[in-house]
Amino acid sequence: MATKGTLLYGNDSHSNAGEASEFITRLMHGATAVHMHHLMVEGPGSYAAHQALGMYGDLADLADKLAESYMGCTGQKLSFGGGSFTIASDPIAEVQALYDYVEGKRAMMGSESHIQNDVDEICTLLSSTLYKLKRLA
Protein backbone atom coordinates (compact mmCIF):
# COMPACT_ATOMS: atom_id res chain seq x y z
CA MET A 1 0.00 0.00 0.00
CA ALA A 2 1.40 3.40 -1.00
CA THR A 3 1.79 6.12 1.60
CA LYS A 4 0.19 9.48 1.14
CA GLY A 5 2.78 12.23 0.63
CA THR A 6 1.32 14.78 3.01
CA LEU A 7 2.10 16.30 6.35
CA LEU A 8 -0.56 14.19 8.05
CA TYR A 9 1.25 11.03 7.10
CA GLY A 10 4.70 12.41 7.86
CA ASN A 11 5.97 12.55 4.32
CA ASP A 12 5.86 16.22 3.28
CA SER A 13 9.26 17.66 2.46
CA HIS A 14 7.75 21.17 2.47
CA SER A 15 7.07 21.12 6.21
CA ASN A 16 9.47 23.23 8.29
CA ALA A 17 8.55 24.30 11.83
CA GLY A 18 10.91 27.29 11.68
CA GLU A 19 9.25 28.69 8.58
CA ALA A 20 5.78 27.91 9.92
CA SER A 21 6.67 29.76 13.15
CA GLU A 22 7.81 32.77 11.10
CA PHE A 23 4.56 32.71 9.10
CA ILE A 24 2.37 32.53 12.23
CA THR A 25 4.42 35.27 13.91
CA ARG A 26 3.80 37.55 10.93
CA LEU A 27 0.06 36.87 11.16
CA MET A 28 0.01 37.63 14.88
CA HIS A 29 1.96 40.83 14.40
CA GLY A 30 -0.40 41.70 11.55
CA ALA A 31 -3.44 41.24 13.80
CA THR A 32 -1.87 43.59 16.36
CA ALA A 33 -1.07 46.19 13.71
CA VAL A 34 -4.62 46.03 12.30
CA HIS A 35 -5.94 46.44 15.85
CA MET A 36 -3.83 49.59 16.25
CA HIS A 37 -5.18 50.99 12.96
CA HIS A 38 -8.71 50.12 14.13
CA LEU A 39 -8.15 52.35 17.17
CA MET A 40 -6.49 55.21 15.23
CA VAL A 41 -8.83 55.61 12.27
CA GLU A 42 -10.36 59.06 11.85
CA GLY A 43 -11.82 61.35 9.23
CA PRO A 44 -14.36 60.81 6.44
CA GLY A 45 -15.39 57.18 6.21
CA SER A 46 -13.89 56.54 9.61
CA TYR A 47 -16.84 54.55 10.94
CA ALA A 48 -16.80 52.17 7.97
CA ALA A 49 -13.02 51.80 8.22
CA HIS A 50 -13.26 51.27 11.99
CA GLN A 51 -15.85 48.54 11.43
CA ALA A 52 -13.84 46.88 8.62
CA LEU A 53 -10.70 46.85 10.75
CA GLY A 54 -12.61 45.18 13.55
CA MET A 55 -11.57 41.93 11.87
CA TYR A 56 -8.34 41.91 13.90
CA GLY A 57 -9.92 39.47 16.36
CA ASP A 58 -10.94 37.11 13.58
CA LEU A 59 -7.44 37.33 12.13
CA ALA A 60 -5.88 36.44 15.49
CA ASP A 61 -8.32 33.53 15.86
CA LEU A 62 -7.50 32.25 12.37
CA ALA A 63 -3.76 32.48 13.08
CA ASP A 64 -4.30 30.47 16.26
CA LYS A 65 -6.38 27.90 14.36
CA LEU A 66 -3.67 27.59 11.71
CA ALA A 67 -0.93 27.15 14.32
CA GLU A 68 -2.87 24.47 16.17
CA SER A 69 -3.75 22.64 12.95
CA TYR A 70 -0.14 22.72 11.84
CA MET A 71 1.18 21.36 15.13
CA GLY A 72 -1.52 18.70 15.32
CA CYS A 73 -0.93 17.63 11.75
CA THR A 74 2.87 17.63 11.72
CA GLY A 75 3.67 16.88 15.34
CA GLN A 76 6.18 19.73 15.15
CA LYS A 77 6.27 22.36 17.87
CA LEU A 78 6.21 25.98 16.77
CA SER A 79 8.57 28.38 18.50
CA PHE A 80 8.10 32.12 18.86
CA GLY A 81 10.60 34.81 19.73
CA GLY A 82 10.53 38.58 19.84
CA GLY A 83 11.01 39.38 16.19
CA SER A 84 10.55 42.78 14.62
CA PHE A 85 7.25 44.61 14.53
CA THR A 86 6.33 47.38 12.14
CA ILE A 87 3.13 49.22 11.39
CA ALA A 88 2.28 50.67 7.98
CA SER A 89 1.39 54.31 7.53
CA ASP A 90 -2.27 53.60 6.73
CA PRO A 91 -4.72 50.71 7.20
CA ILE A 92 -5.07 49.82 3.52
CA ALA A 93 -1.30 49.51 3.19
CA GLU A 94 -1.25 47.39 6.37
CA VAL A 95 -3.86 44.92 5.19
CA GLN A 96 -2.46 44.83 1.64
CA ALA A 97 1.06 44.09 2.88
CA LEU A 98 -0.25 41.28 5.06
CA TYR A 99 -2.32 39.87 2.19
CA ASP A 100 0.70 39.98 -0.13
CA TYR A 101 2.85 38.26 2.50
CA VAL A 102 0.33 35.47 3.08
CA GLU A 103 -0.16 34.83 -0.63
CA GLY A 104 3.57 35.00 -1.36
CA LYS A 105 4.76 32.89 1.56
CA ARG A 106 1.92 30.38 2.00
CA ALA A 107 4.21 27.49 0.99
CA MET A 108 6.00 27.99 4.33
CA MET A 109 3.08 26.13 5.91
CA GLY A 110 3.60 23.00 3.79
CA SER A 111 1.33 21.47 1.19
CA GLU A 112 -1.29 19.62 3.27
CA SER A 113 -4.63 20.66 1.80
CA HIS A 114 -6.44 21.35 5.08
CA ILE A 115 -3.55 23.55 6.26
CA GLN A 116 -3.69 25.45 2.97
CA ASN A 117 -7.46 25.76 3.41
CA ASP A 118 -6.79 27.51 6.72
CA VAL A 119 -4.44 29.86 4.85
CA ASP A 120 -7.21 30.41 2.29
CA GLU A 121 -9.57 31.49 5.09
CA ILE A 122 -7.02 34.12 6.11
CA CYS A 123 -6.71 35.35 2.52
CA THR A 124 -10.50 35.56 2.27
CA LEU A 125 -10.69 37.67 5.43
CA LEU A 126 -7.91 39.99 4.24
CA SER A 127 -9.30 40.43 0.72
CA SER A 128 -12.80 41.10 2.07
CA THR A 129 -11.33 43.71 4.41
CA LEU A 130 -9.49 45.34 1.51
CA TYR A 131 -12.77 45.55 -0.41
CA LYS A 132 -14.49 47.23 2.54
CA LEU A 133 -11.63 49.68 3.11
CA LYS A 134 -11.30 50.62 -0.57
CA ARG A 135 -14.94 50.68 -1.60
CA LEU A 136 -17.01 51.39 1.49
CA ALA A 137 -14.88 53.60 3.70
mmCIF file of N, CA, C and O in Angstrom, residues 40-115:
data_model
loop_
_atom_site.group_PDB
_atom_site.id
_atom_site.type_symbol
_atom_site.label_atom_id
_atom_site.label_comp_id
_atom_site.label_asym_id
_atom_site.label_seq_id
_atom_site.Cartn_x
_atom_site.Cartn_y
_atom_site.Cartn_z
ATOM 1 N N MET A 40 -6.993 53.893 15.653
ATOM 2 C CA MET A 40 -6.492 55.205 15.233
ATOM 3 C C MET A 40 -7.261 55.828 14.073
ATOM 4 O O MET A 40 -7.021 56.985 13.735
ATOM 5 N N VAL A 41 -8.172 55.098 13.463
ATOM 6 C CA VAL A 41 -8.831 55.607 12.268
ATOM 7 C C VAL A 41 -9.654 56.857 12.592
ATOM 8 O O VAL A 41 -10.256 56.957 13.656
ATOM 9 N N GLU A 42 -9.600 57.819 11.678
ATOM 10 C CA GLU A 42 -10.357 59.057 11.851
ATOM 11 C C GLU A 42 -10.618 59.691 10.499
ATOM 12 O O GLU A 42 -10.008 59.325 9.509
ATOM 13 N N GLY A 43 -11.529 60.630 10.458
ATOM 14 C CA GLY A 43 -11.824 61.354 9.234
ATOM 15 C C GLY A 43 -13.013 60.778 8.487
ATOM 16 O O GLY A 43 -13.715 59.889 8.980
ATOM 17 N N PRO A 44 -13.241 61.290 7.253
ATOM 18 C CA PRO A 44 -14.364 60.810 6.443
ATOM 19 C C PRO A 44 -14.267 59.296 6.223
ATOM 20 O O PRO A 44 -13.193 58.764 5.961
ATOM 21 N N GLY A 45 -15.375 58.631 6.377
ATOM 22 C CA GLY A 45 -15.395 57.182 6.211
ATOM 23 C C GLY A 45 -14.815 56.428 7.389
ATOM 24 O O GLY A 45 -14.594 55.222 7.316
ATOM 25 N N SER A 46 -14.572 57.164 8.482
ATOM 26 C CA SER A 46 -13.890 56.536 9.610
ATOM 27 C C SER A 46 -14.715 55.430 10.262
ATOM 28 O O SER A 46 -14.159 54.421 10.694
ATOM 29 N N TYR A 47 -16.031 55.594 10.323
ATOM 30 C CA TYR A 47 -16.844 54.551 10.944
ATOM 31 C C TYR A 47 -16.763 53.257 10.135
ATOM 32 O O TYR A 47 -16.576 52.180 10.706
ATOM 33 N N ALA A 48 -16.879 53.366 8.827
ATOM 34 C CA ALA A 48 -16.804 52.170 7.972
ATOM 35 C C ALA A 48 -15.426 51.523 8.073
ATOM 36 O O ALA A 48 -15.311 50.296 8.151
ATOM 37 N N ALA A 49 -14.379 52.343 8.091
ATOM 38 C CA ALA A 49 -13.020 51.801 8.224
ATOM 39 C C ALA A 49 -12.836 51.157 9.591
ATOM 40 O O ALA A 49 -12.247 50.074 9.707
ATOM 41 N N HIS A 50 -13.344 51.814 10.631
ATOM 42 C CA HIS A 50 -13.258 51.271 11.990
ATOM 43 C C HIS A 50 -13.943 49.904 12.053
ATOM 44 O O HIS A 50 -13.399 48.951 12.621
ATOM 45 N N GLN A 51 -15.115 49.801 11.448
ATOM 46 C CA GLN A 51 -15.848 48.537 11.428
ATOM 47 C C GLN A 51 -15.088 47.474 10.630
ATOM 48 O O GLN A 51 -14.973 46.332 11.075
ATOM 49 N N ALA A 52 -14.578 47.837 9.465
ATOM 50 C CA ALA A 52 -13.840 46.878 8.625
ATOM 51 C C ALA A 52 -12.604 46.360 9.341
ATOM 52 O O ALA A 52 -12.278 45.172 9.267
ATOM 53 N N LEU A 53 -11.927 47.235 10.046
ATOM 54 C CA LEU A 53 -10.695 46.849 10.748
ATOM 55 C C LEU A 53 -10.973 46.078 12.037
ATOM 56 O O LEU A 53 -10.050 45.554 12.652
ATOM 57 N N GLY A 54 -12.236 45.977 12.395
ATOM 58 C CA GLY A 54 -12.613 45.180 13.554
ATOM 59 C C GLY A 54 -12.361 43.697 13.345
ATOM 60 O O GLY A 54 -12.536 42.891 14.256
ATOM 61 N N MET A 55 -11.871 43.332 12.171
ATOM 62 C CA MET A 55 -11.565 41.935 11.868
ATOM 63 C C MET A 55 -10.304 41.440 12.548
ATOM 64 O O MET A 55 -9.955 40.271 12.450
ATOM 65 N N TYR A 56 -9.595 42.322 13.259
ATOM 66 C CA TYR A 56 -8.339 41.915 13.897
ATOM 67 C C TYR A 56 -8.526 40.708 14.811
ATOM 68 O O TYR A 56 -7.649 39.844 14.898
ATOM 69 N N GLY A 57 -9.652 40.615 15.488
ATOM 70 C CA GLY A 57 -9.922 39.469 16.363
ATOM 71 C C GLY A 57 -10.080 38.182 15.568
ATOM 72 O O GLY A 57 -9.569 37.128 15.960
ATOM 73 N N ASP A 58 -10.782 38.283 14.447
ATOM 74 C CA ASP A 58 -10.943 37.114 13.578
ATOM 75 C C ASP A 58 -9.592 36.679 13.017
ATOM 76 O O ASP A 58 -9.313 35.482 12.906
ATOM 77 N N LEU A 59 -8.763 37.649 12.660
ATOM 78 C CA LEU A 59 -7.435 37.334 12.134
ATOM 79 C C LEU A 59 -6.593 36.618 13.190
ATOM 80 O O LEU A 59 -5.940 35.610 12.894
ATOM 81 N N ALA A 60 -6.626 37.101 14.412
ATOM 82 C CA ALA A 60 -5.883 36.443 15.493
ATOM 83 C C ALA A 60 -6.406 35.022 15.723
ATOM 84 O O ALA A 60 -5.620 34.087 15.908
ATOM 85 N N ASP A 61 -7.731 34.858 15.680
ATOM 86 C CA ASP A 61 -8.320 33.529 15.857
ATOM 87 C C ASP A 61 -7.915 32.580 14.731
ATOM 88 O O ASP A 61 -7.614 31.401 14.972
ATOM 89 N N LEU A 62 -7.892 33.086 13.502
ATOM 90 C CA LEU A 62 -7.496 32.245 12.366
ATOM 91 C C LEU A 62 -6.016 31.879 12.435
ATOM 92 O O LEU A 62 -5.637 30.760 12.064
ATOM 93 N N ALA A 63 -5.185 32.793 12.911
ATOM 94 C CA ALA A 63 -3.759 32.481 13.084
ATOM 95 C C ALA A 63 -3.584 31.396 14.130
ATOM 96 O O ALA A 63 -2.782 30.466 13.952
ATOM 97 N N ASP A 64 -4.344 31.485 15.207
ATOM 98 C CA ASP A 64 -4.304 30.474 16.261
ATOM 99 C C ASP A 64 -4.768 29.118 15.718
ATOM 100 O O ASP A 64 -4.147 28.087 15.973
ATOM 101 N N LYS A 65 -5.852 29.128 14.965
ATOM 102 C CA LYS A 65 -6.379 27.895 14.362
ATOM 103 C C LYS A 65 -5.343 27.262 13.442
ATOM 104 O O LYS A 65 -5.124 26.043 13.480
ATOM 105 N N LEU A 66 -4.693 28.083 12.630
ATOM 106 C CA LEU A 66 -3.672 27.588 11.710
ATOM 107 C C LEU A 66 -2.500 26.988 12.477
ATOM 108 O O LEU A 66 -2.011 25.900 12.140
ATOM 109 N N ALA A 67 -2.055 27.661 13.516
ATOM 110 C CA ALA A 67 -0.932 27.154 14.319
ATOM 111 C C ALA A 67 -1.281 25.815 14.954
ATOM 112 O O ALA A 67 -0.483 24.864 14.913
ATOM 113 N N GLU A 68 -2.464 25.716 15.529
ATOM 114 C CA GLU A 68 -2.873 24.470 16.171
ATOM 115 C C GLU A 68 -3.030 23.347 15.162
ATOM 116 O O GLU A 68 -2.636 22.205 15.421
ATOM 117 N N SER A 69 -3.605 23.649 14.004
ATOM 118 C CA SER A 69 -3.754 22.638 12.949
ATOM 119 C C SER A 69 -2.397 22.144 12.479
ATOM 120 O O SER A 69 -2.189 20.937 12.299
ATOM 121 N N TYR A 70 -1.477 23.085 12.292
ATOM 122 C CA TYR A 70 -0.144 22.718 11.839
ATOM 123 C C TYR A 70 0.544 21.793 12.847
ATOM 124 O O TYR A 70 1.088 20.746 12.484
ATOM 125 N N MET A 71 0.509 22.172 14.113
ATOM 126 C CA MET A 71 1.179 21.360 15.133
ATOM 127 C C MET A 71 0.506 19.998 15.297
ATOM 128 O O MET A 71 1.188 18.983 15.460
ATOM 129 N N GLY A 72 -0.813 19.967 15.210
ATOM 130 C CA GLY A 72 -1.521 18.700 15.319
ATOM 131 C C GLY A 72 -1.252 17.797 14.129
ATOM 132 O O GLY A 72 -1.122 16.577 14.278
ATOM 133 N N CYS A 73 -1.143 18.392 12.977
ATOM 134 C CA CYS A 73 -0.932 17.631 11.748
ATOM 135 C C CYS A 73 0.504 17.131 11.626
ATOM 136 O O CYS A 73 0.734 15.987 11.241
ATOM 137 N N THR A 74 1.460 17.982 11.943
ATOM 138 C CA THR A 74 2.870 17.631 11.725
ATOM 139 C C THR A 74 3.541 17.029 12.949
ATOM 140 O O THR A 74 4.569 16.372 12.830
ATOM 141 N N GLY A 75 3.003 17.301 14.115
ATOM 142 C CA GLY A 75 3.666 16.875 15.339
ATOM 143 C C GLY A 75 4.866 17.734 15.681
ATOM 144 O O GLY A 75 5.605 17.455 16.617
ATOM 145 N N GLN A 76 5.061 18.818 14.919
ATOM 146 C CA GLN A 76 6.185 19.726 15.146
ATOM 147 C C GLN A 76 5.735 20.898 16.014
ATOM 148 O O GLN A 76 4.681 21.471 15.794
ATOM 149 N N LYS A 77 6.559 21.238 16.980
ATOM 150 C CA LYS A 77 6.274 22.358 17.865
ATOM 151 C C LYS A 77 6.705 23.662 17.193
ATOM 152 O O LYS A 77 7.797 23.750 16.631
ATOM 153 N N LEU A 78 5.846 24.656 17.262
ATOM 154 C CA LEU A 78 6.207 25.982 16.773
ATOM 155 C C LEU A 78 6.914 26.723 17.896
ATOM 156 O O LEU A 78 6.658 26.487 19.072
ATOM 157 N N SER A 79 7.795 27.631 17.525
ATOM 158 C CA SER A 79 8.574 28.384 18.504
ATOM 159 C C SER A 79 8.529 29.855 18.134
ATOM 160 O O SER A 79 8.747 30.215 16.978
ATOM 161 N N PHE A 80 8.240 30.689 19.112
ATOM 162 C CA PHE A 80 8.103 32.119 18.856
ATOM 163 C C PHE A 80 9.091 32.911 19.690
ATOM 164 O O PHE A 80 9.288 32.635 20.860
ATOM 165 N N GLY A 81 9.691 33.908 19.048
ATOM 166 C CA GLY A 81 10.599 34.809 19.731
ATOM 167 C C GLY A 81 10.088 36.228 19.577
ATOM 168 O O GLY A 81 8.972 36.461 19.126
ATOM 169 N N GLY A 82 10.923 37.176 19.916
ATOM 170 C CA GLY A 82 10.533 38.577 19.840
ATOM 171 C C GLY A 82 10.227 39.026 18.429
ATOM 172 O O GLY A 82 9.125 39.430 18.120
ATOM 173 N N GLY A 83 11.202 38.945 17.561
ATOM 174 C CA GLY A 83 11.006 39.382 16.190
ATOM 175 C C GLY A 83 10.792 40.872 16.075
ATOM 176 O O GLY A 83 10.626 41.578 17.055
ATOM 177 N N SER A 84 10.772 41.353 14.847
ATOM 178 C CA SER A 84 10.553 42.779 14.620
ATOM 179 C C SER A 84 9.077 43.035 14.353
ATOM 180 O O SER A 84 8.357 42.179 13.855
ATOM 181 N N PHE A 85 8.649 44.225 14.709
ATOM 182 C CA PHE A 85 7.255 44.611 14.527
ATOM 183 C C PHE A 85 7.227 45.976 13.875
ATOM 184 O O PHE A 85 7.884 46.907 14.358
ATOM 185 N N THR A 86 6.502 46.091 12.800
ATOM 186 C CA THR A 86 6.327 47.380 12.142
ATOM 187 C C THR A 86 4.843 47.608 11.897
ATOM 188 O O THR A 86 4.058 46.669 11.862
ATOM 189 N N ILE A 87 4.505 48.859 11.723
ATOM 190 C CA ILE A 87 3.127 49.218 11.394
ATOM 191 C C ILE A 87 3.179 50.145 10.185
ATOM 192 O O ILE A 87 4.002 51.064 10.130
ATOM 193 N N ALA A 88 2.330 49.861 9.206
ATOM 194 C CA ALA A 88 2.284 50.665 7.980
ATOM 195 C C ALA A 88 1.679 52.035 8.267
ATOM 196 O O ALA A 88 1.034 52.250 9.301
ATOM 197 N N SER A 89 1.860 52.944 7.341
ATOM 198 C CA SER A 89 1.385 54.309 7.527
ATOM 199 C C SER A 89 -0.134 54.443 7.473
ATOM 200 O O SER A 89 -0.688 55.377 8.032
ATOM 201 N N ASP A 90 -0.813 53.533 6.798
ATOM 202 C CA ASP A 90 -2.266 53.595 6.728
ATOM 203 C C ASP A 90 -2.848 52.182 6.721
ATOM 204 O O ASP A 90 -2.149 51.222 6.413
ATOM 205 N N PRO A 91 -4.126 52.042 7.061
ATOM 206 C CA PRO A 91 -4.717 50.712 7.205
ATOM 207 C C PRO A 91 -4.775 49.906 5.911
ATOM 208 O O PRO A 91 -4.584 48.694 5.940
ATOM 209 N N ILE A 92 -5.026 50.559 4.783
ATOM 210 C CA ILE A 92 -5.070 49.816 3.522
ATOM 211 C C ILE A 92 -3.695 49.232 3.223
ATOM 212 O O ILE A 92 -3.581 48.055 2.853
ATOM 213 N N ALA A 93 -2.657 50.020 3.414
ATOM 214 C CA ALA A 93 -1.296 49.513 3.195
ATOM 215 C C ALA A 93 -0.989 48.360 4.141
ATOM 216 O O ALA A 93 -0.321 47.392 3.752
ATOM 217 N N GLU A 94 -1.476 48.448 5.374
ATOM 218 C CA GLU A 94 -1.252 47.390 6.367
ATOM 219 C C GLU A 94 -1.871 46.072 5.917
ATOM 220 O O GLU A 94 -1.230 45.027 5.897
ATOM 221 N N VAL A 95 -3.143 46.131 5.570
ATOM 222 C CA VAL A 95 -3.861 44.915 5.186
ATOM 223 C C VAL A 95 -3.319 44.381 3.859
ATOM 224 O O VAL A 95 -3.156 43.163 3.699
ATOM 225 N N GLN A 96 -3.003 45.270 2.937
ATOM 226 C CA GLN A 96 -2.462 44.834 1.636
ATOM 227 C C GLN A 96 -1.110 44.148 1.808
ATOM 228 O O GLN A 96 -0.857 43.112 1.198
ATOM 229 N N ALA A 97 -0.255 44.706 2.645
ATOM 230 C CA ALA A 97 1.058 44.094 2.885
ATOM 231 C C ALA A 97 0.910 42.714 3.514
ATOM 232 O O ALA A 97 1.629 41.771 3.152
ATOM 233 N N LEU A 98 -0.025 42.575 4.429
ATOM 234 C CA LEU A 98 -0.253 41.282 5.065
ATOM 235 C C LEU A 98 -0.812 40.280 4.055
ATOM 236 O O LEU A 98 -0.371 39.131 3.991
ATOM 237 N N TYR A 99 -1.756 40.723 3.242
ATOM 238 C CA TYR A 99 -2.323 39.865 2.194
ATOM 239 C C TYR A 99 -1.218 39.399 1.236
ATOM 240 O O TYR A 99 -1.123 38.212 0.919
ATOM 241 N N ASP A 100 -0.391 40.328 0.793
ATOM 242 C CA ASP A 100 0.704 39.982 -0.129
ATOM 243 C C ASP A 100 1.666 38.989 0.514
ATOM 244 O O ASP A 100 2.145 38.057 -0.142
ATOM 245 N N TYR A 101 1.959 39.178 1.791
ATOM 246 C CA TYR A 101 2.846 38.259 2.498
ATOM 247 C C TYR A 101 2.239 36.858 2.542
ATOM 248 O O TYR A 101 2.909 35.874 2.223
ATOM 249 N N VAL A 102 0.980 36.768 2.950
ATOM 250 C CA VAL A 102 0.333 35.469 3.084
ATOM 251 C C VAL A 102 0.285 34.748 1.740
ATOM 252 O O VAL A 102 0.623 33.565 1.647
ATOM 253 N N GLU A 103 -0.100 35.447 0.697
ATOM 254 C CA GLU A 103 -0.159 34.828 -0.630
ATOM 255 C C GLU A 103 1.232 34.432 -1.127
ATOM 256 O O GLU A 103 1.406 33.377 -1.713
ATOM 257 N N GLY A 104 2.212 35.263 -0.862
ATOM 258 C CA GLY A 104 3.567 35.002 -1.358
ATOM 259 C C GLY A 104 4.329 33.948 -0.572
ATOM 260 O O GLY A 104 5.227 33.299 -1.112
ATOM 261 N N LYS A 105 3.988 33.781 0.697
ATOM 262 C CA LYS A 105 4.759 32.886 1.565
ATOM 263 C C LYS A 105 3.956 31.683 2.057
ATOM 264 O O LYS A 105 4.427 30.944 2.917
ATOM 265 N N ARG A 106 2.790 31.443 1.518
ATOM 266 C CA ARG A 106 1.917 30.379 1.999
ATOM 267 C C ARG A 106 2.564 29.004 1.960
ATOM 268 O O ARG A 106 2.235 28.133 2.758
ATOM 269 N N ALA A 107 3.524 28.784 1.084
ATOM 270 C CA ALA A 107 4.213 27.495 0.987
ATOM 271 C C ALA A 107 5.009 27.183 2.256
ATOM 272 O O ALA A 107 5.348 26.024 2.502
ATOM 273 N N MET A 108 5.279 28.209 3.070
ATOM 274 C CA MET A 108 5.999 27.994 4.329
ATOM 275 C C MET A 108 5.213 27.077 5.269
ATOM 276 O O MET A 108 5.789 26.490 6.183
ATOM 277 N N MET A 109 3.922 26.955 5.045
ATOM 278 C CA MET A 109 3.083 26.132 5.906
ATOM 279 C C MET A 109 2.973 24.692 5.409
ATOM 280 O O MET A 109 2.279 23.892 6.011
ATOM 281 N N GLY A 110 3.668 24.352 4.329
ATOM 282 C CA GLY A 110 3.599 22.999 3.787
ATOM 283 C C GLY A 110 2.488 22.878 2.757
ATOM 284 O O GLY A 110 1.826 23.848 2.414
ATOM 285 N N SER A 111 2.278 21.671 2.288
ATOM 286 C CA SER A 111 1.332 21.475 1.195
ATOM 287 C C SER A 111 0.078 20.703 1.583
ATOM 288 O O SER A 111 -0.762 20.437 0.724
ATOM 289 N N GLU A 112 -0.077 20.339 2.842
ATOM 290 C CA GLU A 112 -1.290 19.623 3.271
ATOM 291 C C GLU A 112 -2.508 20.478 2.951
ATOM 292 O O GLU A 112 -2.560 21.660 3.296
ATOM 293 N N SER A 113 -3.499 19.875 2.298
ATOM 294 C CA SER A 113 -4.630 20.656 1.805
ATOM 295 C C SER A 113 -5.419 21.342 2.920
ATOM 296 O O SER A 113 -5.834 22.492 2.758
ATOM 297 N N HIS A 114 -5.635 20.685 4.045
ATOM 298 C CA HIS A 114 -6.439 21.354 5.078
ATOM 299 C C HIS A 114 -5.669 22.500 5.736
ATOM 300 O O HIS A 114 -6.276 23.477 6.165
ATOM 301 N N ILE A 115 -4.349 22.424 5.772
ATOM 302 C CA ILE A 115 -3.549 23.550 6.259
ATOM 303 C C ILE A 115 -3.662 24.714 5.269
ATOM 304 O O ILE A 115 -3.871 25.866 5.660
#
